[in-house]
Amino acid sequence: MKNSLHARTLFAAGLIAISMPLSSTARPASSLPSVQTYGNISVAAEGVGPDIILIPGLASSRDVWAGLASGLRRHYRLHLVQVAGFAGSPAIPGQNTQVAAPAAEAVADYIQHQHIKAPVIIGHSLGGEVALMLGARHPKLVSRLIIVDALPFYTLLLDPTATSETARPRATAFRAALLPTPAAQMEASQTTTIARLAKTEAVRPALVRAALDSDRKTVADAVYELMTTDLRLELGHIIAPVDVVYAYDTLYGVPASRIDTLFHTAYAASPQVRFRRIDNSFHFIMLDQPEKFSQAVQDFLDADRPEKSPPP
């Protein structure tokens, strides 16, 4: 297997990742609390305790967090975000060509209007990009960022010397090619892509359907935005700890050390950053390795708790 497989896989993961797992821990939509809308996001809140905001990835449903949420909601108040236009949610008519940046501002508005004090933000893929934007542009609003298999500049996967400007032609071509793709071709393409994003075969059909149910223009605009937005320049503005969970599998065709270097280098400007690699997983870590993923998240959350004083 060629070494370029890893780059192709992660690039697809970052740009065409979709998720709506049919997990046994998922609850029917009717049992969810009422949903509030802010800008281009909607948020469903549940549970009681310290606040955690969970942001899914490109073309993803909030249900991607079903497994993680089943454990966390016993001790935390969860705010499950859905970005308009993804996974069957209606697109916003006349929306500008940005998706992630408006979502970050909408989450900031939600935090302030709901008087939420310093929540933890968990973001997967594009949701990780939104979390980084939020932490950099509204640093006092968050207490911790947990970034799941996301880089601050996705085009590094194609060209380690890339800049936002040099990425623009490739991003423009990608968006132009995606918009007119016939439905049958899109379905075939997504089936192939999902096989590279989720190692667990049972979840793949639902993931394909979630992608096909997403608004094509919203997805294309989000892809362009991801490819041309370099957040490495903003990482130094983040004052909250940044925890990065990323996947590795031998099928990537490169040594694990190369993936380690990729993530560590990309986040080098983060003042407070920790990493957790989860092996035997593709991009959807929460589906491929749910127990290890939940434990990693809990370990990061536990880092926020004050240490108990030793007994006298």
PDB file of N, CA and C in Angstrom, residues 161-216:
ATOM      1  N   THR A 161       4.061  22.445   2.769  1.00  0.00           N
ATOM      2  CA  THR A 161       4.520  23.832   2.640  1.00  0.00           C
ATOM      3  C   THR A 161       3.378  24.765   2.243  1.00  0.00           C
ATOM      4  N   ALA A 162       2.164  24.261   2.254  1.00  0.00           N
ATOM      5  CA  ALA A 162       1.021  25.034   1.756  1.00  0.00           C
ATOM      6  C   ALA A 162       0.747  26.262   2.606  1.00  0.00           C
ATOM      7  N   THR A 163       0.157  27.266   1.973  1.00  0.00           N
ATOM      8  CA  THR A 163      -0.385  28.431   2.648  1.00  0.00           C
ATOM      9  C   THR A 163      -1.837  28.575   2.205  1.00  0.00           C
ATOM     10  N   SER A 164      -2.556  29.457   2.852  1.00  0.00           N
ATOM     11  CA  SER A 164      -3.950  29.674   2.450  1.00  0.00           C
ATOM     12  C   SER A 164      -4.032  30.104   0.991  1.00  0.00           C
ATOM     13  N   GLU A 165      -3.074  30.922   0.570  1.00  0.00           N
ATOM     14  CA  GLU A 165      -3.099  31.430  -0.806  1.00  0.00           C
ATOM     15  C   GLU A 165      -2.793  30.330  -1.816  1.00  0.00           C
ATOM     16  N   THR A 166      -1.783  29.505  -1.537  1.00  0.00           N
ATOM     17  CA  THR A 166      -1.438  28.446  -2.489  1.00  0.00           C
ATOM     18  C   THR A 166      -2.503  27.353  -2.514  1.00  0.00           C
ATOM     19  N   ALA A 167      -3.296  27.242  -1.451  1.00  0.00           N
ATOM     20  CA  ALA A 167      -4.341  26.225  -1.405  1.00  0.00           C
ATOM     21  C   ALA A 167      -5.582  26.627  -2.192  1.00  0.00           C
ATOM     22  N   ARG A 168      -5.698  27.916  -2.493  1.00  0.00           N
ATOM     23  CA  ARG A 168      -6.939  28.419  -3.079  1.00  0.00           C
ATOM     24  C   ARG A 168      -7.286  27.781  -4.432  1.00  0.00           C
ATOM     25  N   PRO A 169      -6.353  27.647  -5.376  1.00  0.00           N
ATOM     26  CA  PRO A 169      -6.730  27.040  -6.668  1.00  0.00           C
ATOM     27  C   PRO A 169      -7.253  25.612  -6.527  1.00  0.00           C
ATOM     28  N   ARG A 170      -6.590  24.816  -5.687  1.00  0.00           N
ATOM     29  CA  ARG A 170      -7.036  23.441  -5.493  1.00  0.00           C
ATOM     30  C   ARG A 170      -8.415  23.406  -4.842  1.00  0.00           C
ATOM     31  N   ALA A 171      -8.639  24.282  -3.868  1.00  0.00           N
ATOM     32  CA  ALA A 171      -9.923  24.334  -3.191  1.00  0.00           C
ATOM     33  C   ALA A 171     -11.032  24.771  -4.142  1.00  0.00           C
ATOM     34  N   THR A 172     -10.729  25.734  -4.997  1.00  0.00           N
ATOM     35  CA  THR A 172     -11.705  26.214  -5.979  1.00  0.00           C
ATOM     36  C   THR A 172     -12.097  25.093  -6.934  1.00  0.00           C
ATOM     37  N   ALA A 173     -11.104  24.335  -7.377  1.00  0.00           N
ATOM     38  CA  ALA A 173     -11.375  23.230  -8.297  1.00  0.00           C
ATOM     39  C   ALA A 173     -12.199  22.140  -7.622  1.00  0.00           C
ATOM     40  N   PHE A 174     -11.883  21.859  -6.353  1.00  0.00           N
ATOM     41  CA  PHE A 174     -12.625  20.832  -5.628  1.00  0.00           C
ATOM     42  C   PHE A 174     -14.092  21.222  -5.478  1.00  0.00           C
ATOM     43  N   ARG A 175     -14.341  22.478  -5.117  1.00  0.00           N
ATOM     44  CA  ARG A 175     -15.722  22.934  -4.948  1.00  0.00           C
ATOM     45  C   ARG A 175     -16.465  22.899  -6.280  1.00  0.00           C
ATOM     46  N   ALA A 176     -15.808  23.327  -7.346  1.00  0.00           N
ATOM     47  CA  ALA A 176     -16.450  23.343  -8.657  1.00  0.00           C
ATOM     48  C   ALA A 176     -16.795  21.938  -9.126  1.00  0.00           C
ATOM     49  N   ALA A 177     -15.958  20.962  -8.781  1.00  0.00           N
ATOM     50  CA  ALA A 177     -16.206  19.587  -9.209  1.00  0.00           C
ATOM     51  C   ALA A 177     -17.297  18.923  -8.382  1.00  0.00           C
ATOM     52  N   LEU A 178     -17.400  19.300  -7.118  1.00  0.00           N
ATOM     53  CA  LEU A 178     -18.370  18.656  -6.238  1.00  0.00           C
ATOM     54  C   LEU A 178     -19.808  19.050  -6.556  1.00  0.00           C
ATOM     55  N   LEU A 179     -20.028  20.302  -6.873  1.00  0.00           N
ATOM     56  CA  LEU A 179     -21.399  20.803  -7.039  1.00  0.00           C
ATOM     57  C   LEU A 179     -22.191  20.084  -8.139  1.00  0.00           C
ATOM     58  N   PRO A 180     -21.624  19.861  -9.333  1.00  0.00           N
ATOM     59  CA  PRO A 180     -22.442  19.249 -10.394  1.00  0.00           C
ATOM     60  C   PRO A 180     -22.377  17.725 -10.449  1.00  0.00           C
ATOM     61  N   THR A 181     -21.753  17.072  -9.475  1.00  0.00           N
ATOM     62  CA  THR A 181     -21.611  15.621  -9.532  1.00  0.00           C
ATOM     63  C   THR A 181     -22.982  14.938  -9.551  1.00  0.00           C
ATOM     64  N   PRO A 182     -23.245  14.058 -10.529  1.00  0.00           N
ATOM     65  CA  PRO A 182     -24.534  13.358 -10.588  1.00  0.00           C
ATOM     66  C   PRO A 182     -24.776  12.529  -9.328  1.00  0.00           C
ATOM     67  N   ALA A 183     -26.037  12.340  -8.985  1.00  0.00           N
ATOM     68  CA  ALA A 183     -26.399  11.656  -7.742  1.00  0.00           C
ATOM     69  C   ALA A 183     -25.825  10.246  -7.673  1.00  0.00           C
ATOM     70  N   ALA A 184     -25.912   9.494  -8.763  1.00  0.00           N
ATOM     71  CA  ALA A 184     -25.412   8.118  -8.756  1.00  0.00           C
ATOM     72  C   ALA A 184     -23.906   8.084  -8.530  1.00  0.00           C
ATOM     73  N   GLN A 185     -23.206   8.997  -9.169  1.00  0.00           N
ATOM     74  CA  GLN A 185     -21.755   9.064  -8.997  1.00  0.00           C
ATOM     75  C   GLN A 185     -21.398   9.479  -7.570  1.00  0.00           C
ATOM     76  N   MET A 186     -22.178  10.401  -7.007  1.00  0.00           N
ATOM     77  CA  MET A 186     -21.937  10.846  -5.639  1.00  0.00           C
ATOM     78  C   MET A 186     -22.111   9.699  -4.654  1.00  0.00           C
ATOM     79  N   GLU A 187     -23.148   8.893  -4.865  1.00  0.00           N
ATOM     80  CA  GLU A 187     -23.392   7.762  -3.968  1.00  0.00           C
ATOM     81  C   GLU A 187     -22.241   6.763  -4.031  1.00  0.00           C
ATOM     82  N   ALA A 188     -21.783   6.474  -5.247  1.00  0.00           N
ATOM     83  CA  ALA A 188     -20.661   5.542  -5.389  1.00  0.00           C
ATOM     84  C   ALA A 188     -19.403   6.097  -4.737  1.00  0.00           C
ATOM     85  N   SER A 189     -19.163   7.391  -4.922  1.00  0.00           N
ATOM     86  CA  SER A 189     -17.992   8.032  -4.338  1.00  0.00           C
ATOM     87  C   SER A 189     -18.034   8.001  -2.821  1.00  0.00           C
ATOM     88  N   GLN A 190     -19.206   8.280  -2.260  1.00  0.00           N
ATOM     89  CA  GLN A 190     -19.331   8.284  -0.806  1.00  0.00           C
ATOM     90  C   GLN A 190     -19.151   6.886  -0.223  1.00  0.00           C
ATOM     91  N   THR A 191     -19.637   5.882  -0.923  1.00  0.00           N
ATOM     92  CA  THR A 191     -19.460   4.506  -0.445  1.00  0.00           C
ATOM     93  C   THR A 191     -17.984   4.169  -0.341  1.00  0.00           C
ATOM     94  N   THR A 192     -17.207   4.565  -1.348  1.00  0.00           N
ATOM     95  CA  THR A 192     -15.762   4.336  -1.328  1.00  0.00           C
ATOM     96  C   THR A 192     -15.092   5.143  -0.228  1.00  0.00           C
ATOM     97  N   THR A 193     -15.498   6.391  -0.096  1.00  0.00           N
ATOM     98  CA  THR A 193     -14.897   7.273   0.902  1.00  0.00           C
ATOM     99  C   THR A 193     -15.146   6.766   2.316  1.00  0.00           C
ATOM    100  N   ILE A 194     -16.374   6.355   2.595  1.00  0.00           N
ATOM    101  CA  ILE A 194     -16.715   5.925   3.948  1.00  0.00           C
ATOM    102  C   ILE A 194     -15.922   4.694   4.357  1.00  0.00           C
ATOM    103  N   ALA A 195     -15.593   3.841   3.405  1.00  0.00           N
ATOM    104  CA  ALA A 195     -14.783   2.671   3.729  1.00  0.00           C
ATOM    105  C   ALA A 195     -13.401   3.075   4.242  1.00  0.00           C
ATOM    106  N   ARG A 196     -12.960   4.285   3.903  1.00  0.00           N
ATOM    107  CA  ARG A 196     -11.672   4.784   4.386  1.00  0.00           C
ATOM    108  C   ARG A 196     -11.807   5.566   5.687  1.00  0.00           C
ATOM    109  N   LEU A 197     -13.029   5.921   6.040  1.00  0.00           N
ATOM    110  CA  LEU A 197     -13.234   6.762   7.216  1.00  0.00           C
ATOM    111  C   LEU A 197     -13.705   5.983   8.430  1.00  0.00           C
ATOM    112  N   ALA A 198     -14.437   4.905   8.216  1.00  0.00           N
ATOM    113  CA  ALA A 198     -14.944   4.082   9.314  1.00  0.00           C
ATOM    114  C   ALA A 198     -14.492   2.649   9.099  1.00  0.00           C
ATOM    115  N   LYS A 199     -13.721   2.141  10.023  1.00  0.00           N
ATOM    116  CA  LYS A 199     -13.227   0.771   9.902  1.00  0.00           C
ATOM    117  C   LYS A 199     -14.324  -0.244  10.205  1.00  0.00           C
ATOM    118  N   THR A 200     -15.309   0.166  10.981  1.00  0.00           N
ATOM    119  CA  THR A 200     -16.407  -0.706  11.382  1.00  0.00           C
ATOM    120  C   THR A 200     -17.442  -0.768  10.266  1.00  0.00           C
ATOM    121  N   GLU A 201     -17.555  -1.902   9.603  1.00  0.00           N
ATOM    122  CA  GLU A 201     -18.410  -2.008   8.422  1.00  0.00           C
ATOM    123  C   GLU A 201     -19.880  -1.744   8.733  1.00  0.00           C
ATOM    124  N   ALA A 202     -20.323  -2.131   9.909  1.00  0.00           N
ATOM    125  CA  ALA A 202     -21.753  -2.032  10.229  1.00  0.00           C
ATOM    126  C   ALA A 202     -22.273  -0.599  10.204  1.00  0.00           C
ATOM    127  N   VAL A 203     -21.418   0.387  10.450  1.00  0.00           N
ATOM    128  CA  VAL A 203     -21.907   1.768  10.507  1.00  0.00           C
ATOM    129  C   VAL A 203     -21.841   2.469   9.152  1.00  0.00           C
ATOM    130  N   ARG A 204     -21.210   1.855   8.178  1.00  0.00           N
ATOM    131  CA  ARG A 204     -20.969   2.556   6.918  1.00  0.00           C
ATOM    132  C   ARG A 204     -22.224   2.941   6.141  1.00  0.00           C
ATOM    133  N   PRO A 205     -23.229   2.060   5.998  1.00  0.00           N
ATOM    134  CA  PRO A 205     -24.404   2.469   5.217  1.00  0.00           C
ATOM    135  C   PRO A 205     -25.073   3.724   5.754  1.00  0.00           C
ATOM    136  N   ALA A 206     -25.184   3.848   7.072  1.00  0.00           N
ATOM    137  CA  ALA A 206     -25.803   5.040   7.653  1.00  0.00           C
ATOM    138  C   ALA A 206     -24.959   6.278   7.396  1.00  0.00           C
ATOM    139  N   LEU A 207     -23.651   6.114   7.372  1.00  0.00           N
ATOM    140  CA  LEU A 207     -22.771   7.248   7.107  1.00  0.00           C
ATOM    141  C   LEU A 207     -22.914   7.736   5.668  1.00  0.00           C
ATOM    142  N   VAL A 208     -23.042   6.811   4.761  1.00  0.00           N
ATOM    143  CA  VAL A 208     -23.261   7.186   3.356  1.00  0.00           C
ATOM    144  C   VAL A 208     -24.567   7.955   3.214  1.00  0.00           C
ATOM    145  N   ARG A 209     -25.612   7.472   3.863  1.00  0.00           N
ATOM    146  CA  ARG A 209     -26.907   8.125   3.757  1.00  0.00           C
ATOM    147  C   ARG A 209     -26.860   9.535   4.338  1.00  0.00           C
ATOM    148  N   ALA A 210     -26.150   9.727   5.434  1.00  0.00           N
ATOM    149  CA  ALA A 210     -26.040  11.054   6.029  1.00  0.00           C
ATOM    150  C   ALA A 210     -25.374  12.025   5.065  1.00  0.00           C
ATOM    151  N   ALA A 211     -24.363  11.559   4.350  1.00  0.00           N
ATOM    152  CA  ALA A 211     -23.689  12.422   3.376  1.00  0.00           C
ATOM    153  C   ALA A 211     -24.623  12.810   2.244  1.00  0.00           C
ATOM    154  N   LEU A 212     -25.365  11.836   1.748  1.00  0.00           N
ATOM    155  CA  LEU A 212     -26.262  12.099   0.629  1.00  0.00           C
ATOM    156  C   LEU A 212     -27.438  12.987   1.039  1.00  0.00           C
ATOM    157  N   ASP A 213     -27.757  12.994   2.323  1.00  0.00           N
ATOM    158  CA  ASP A 213     -28.847  13.841   2.819  1.00  0.00           C
ATOM    159  C   ASP A 213     -28.395  15.258   3.138  1.00  0.00           C
ATOM    160  N   SER A 214     -27.116  15.549   2.990  1.00  0.00           N
ATOM    161  CA  SER A 214     -26.601  16.888   3.272  1.00  0.00           C
ATOM    162  C   SER A 214     -26.754  17.791   2.055  1.00  0.00           C
ATOM    163  N   ASP A 215     -26.925  19.076   2.317  1.00  0.00           N
ATOM    164  CA  ASP A 215     -27.055  20.051   1.239  1.00  0.00           C
ATOM    165  C   ASP A 215     -25.728  20.184   0.506  1.00  0.00           C
ATOM    166  N   ARG A 216     -25.760  19.985  -0.810  1.00  0.00           N
ATOM    167  CA  ARG A 216     -24.523  19.928  -1.593  1.00  0.00           C
ATOM    168  C   ARG A 216     -23.740  21.240  -1.524  1.00  0.00           C
TER     169      ARG A 216
END
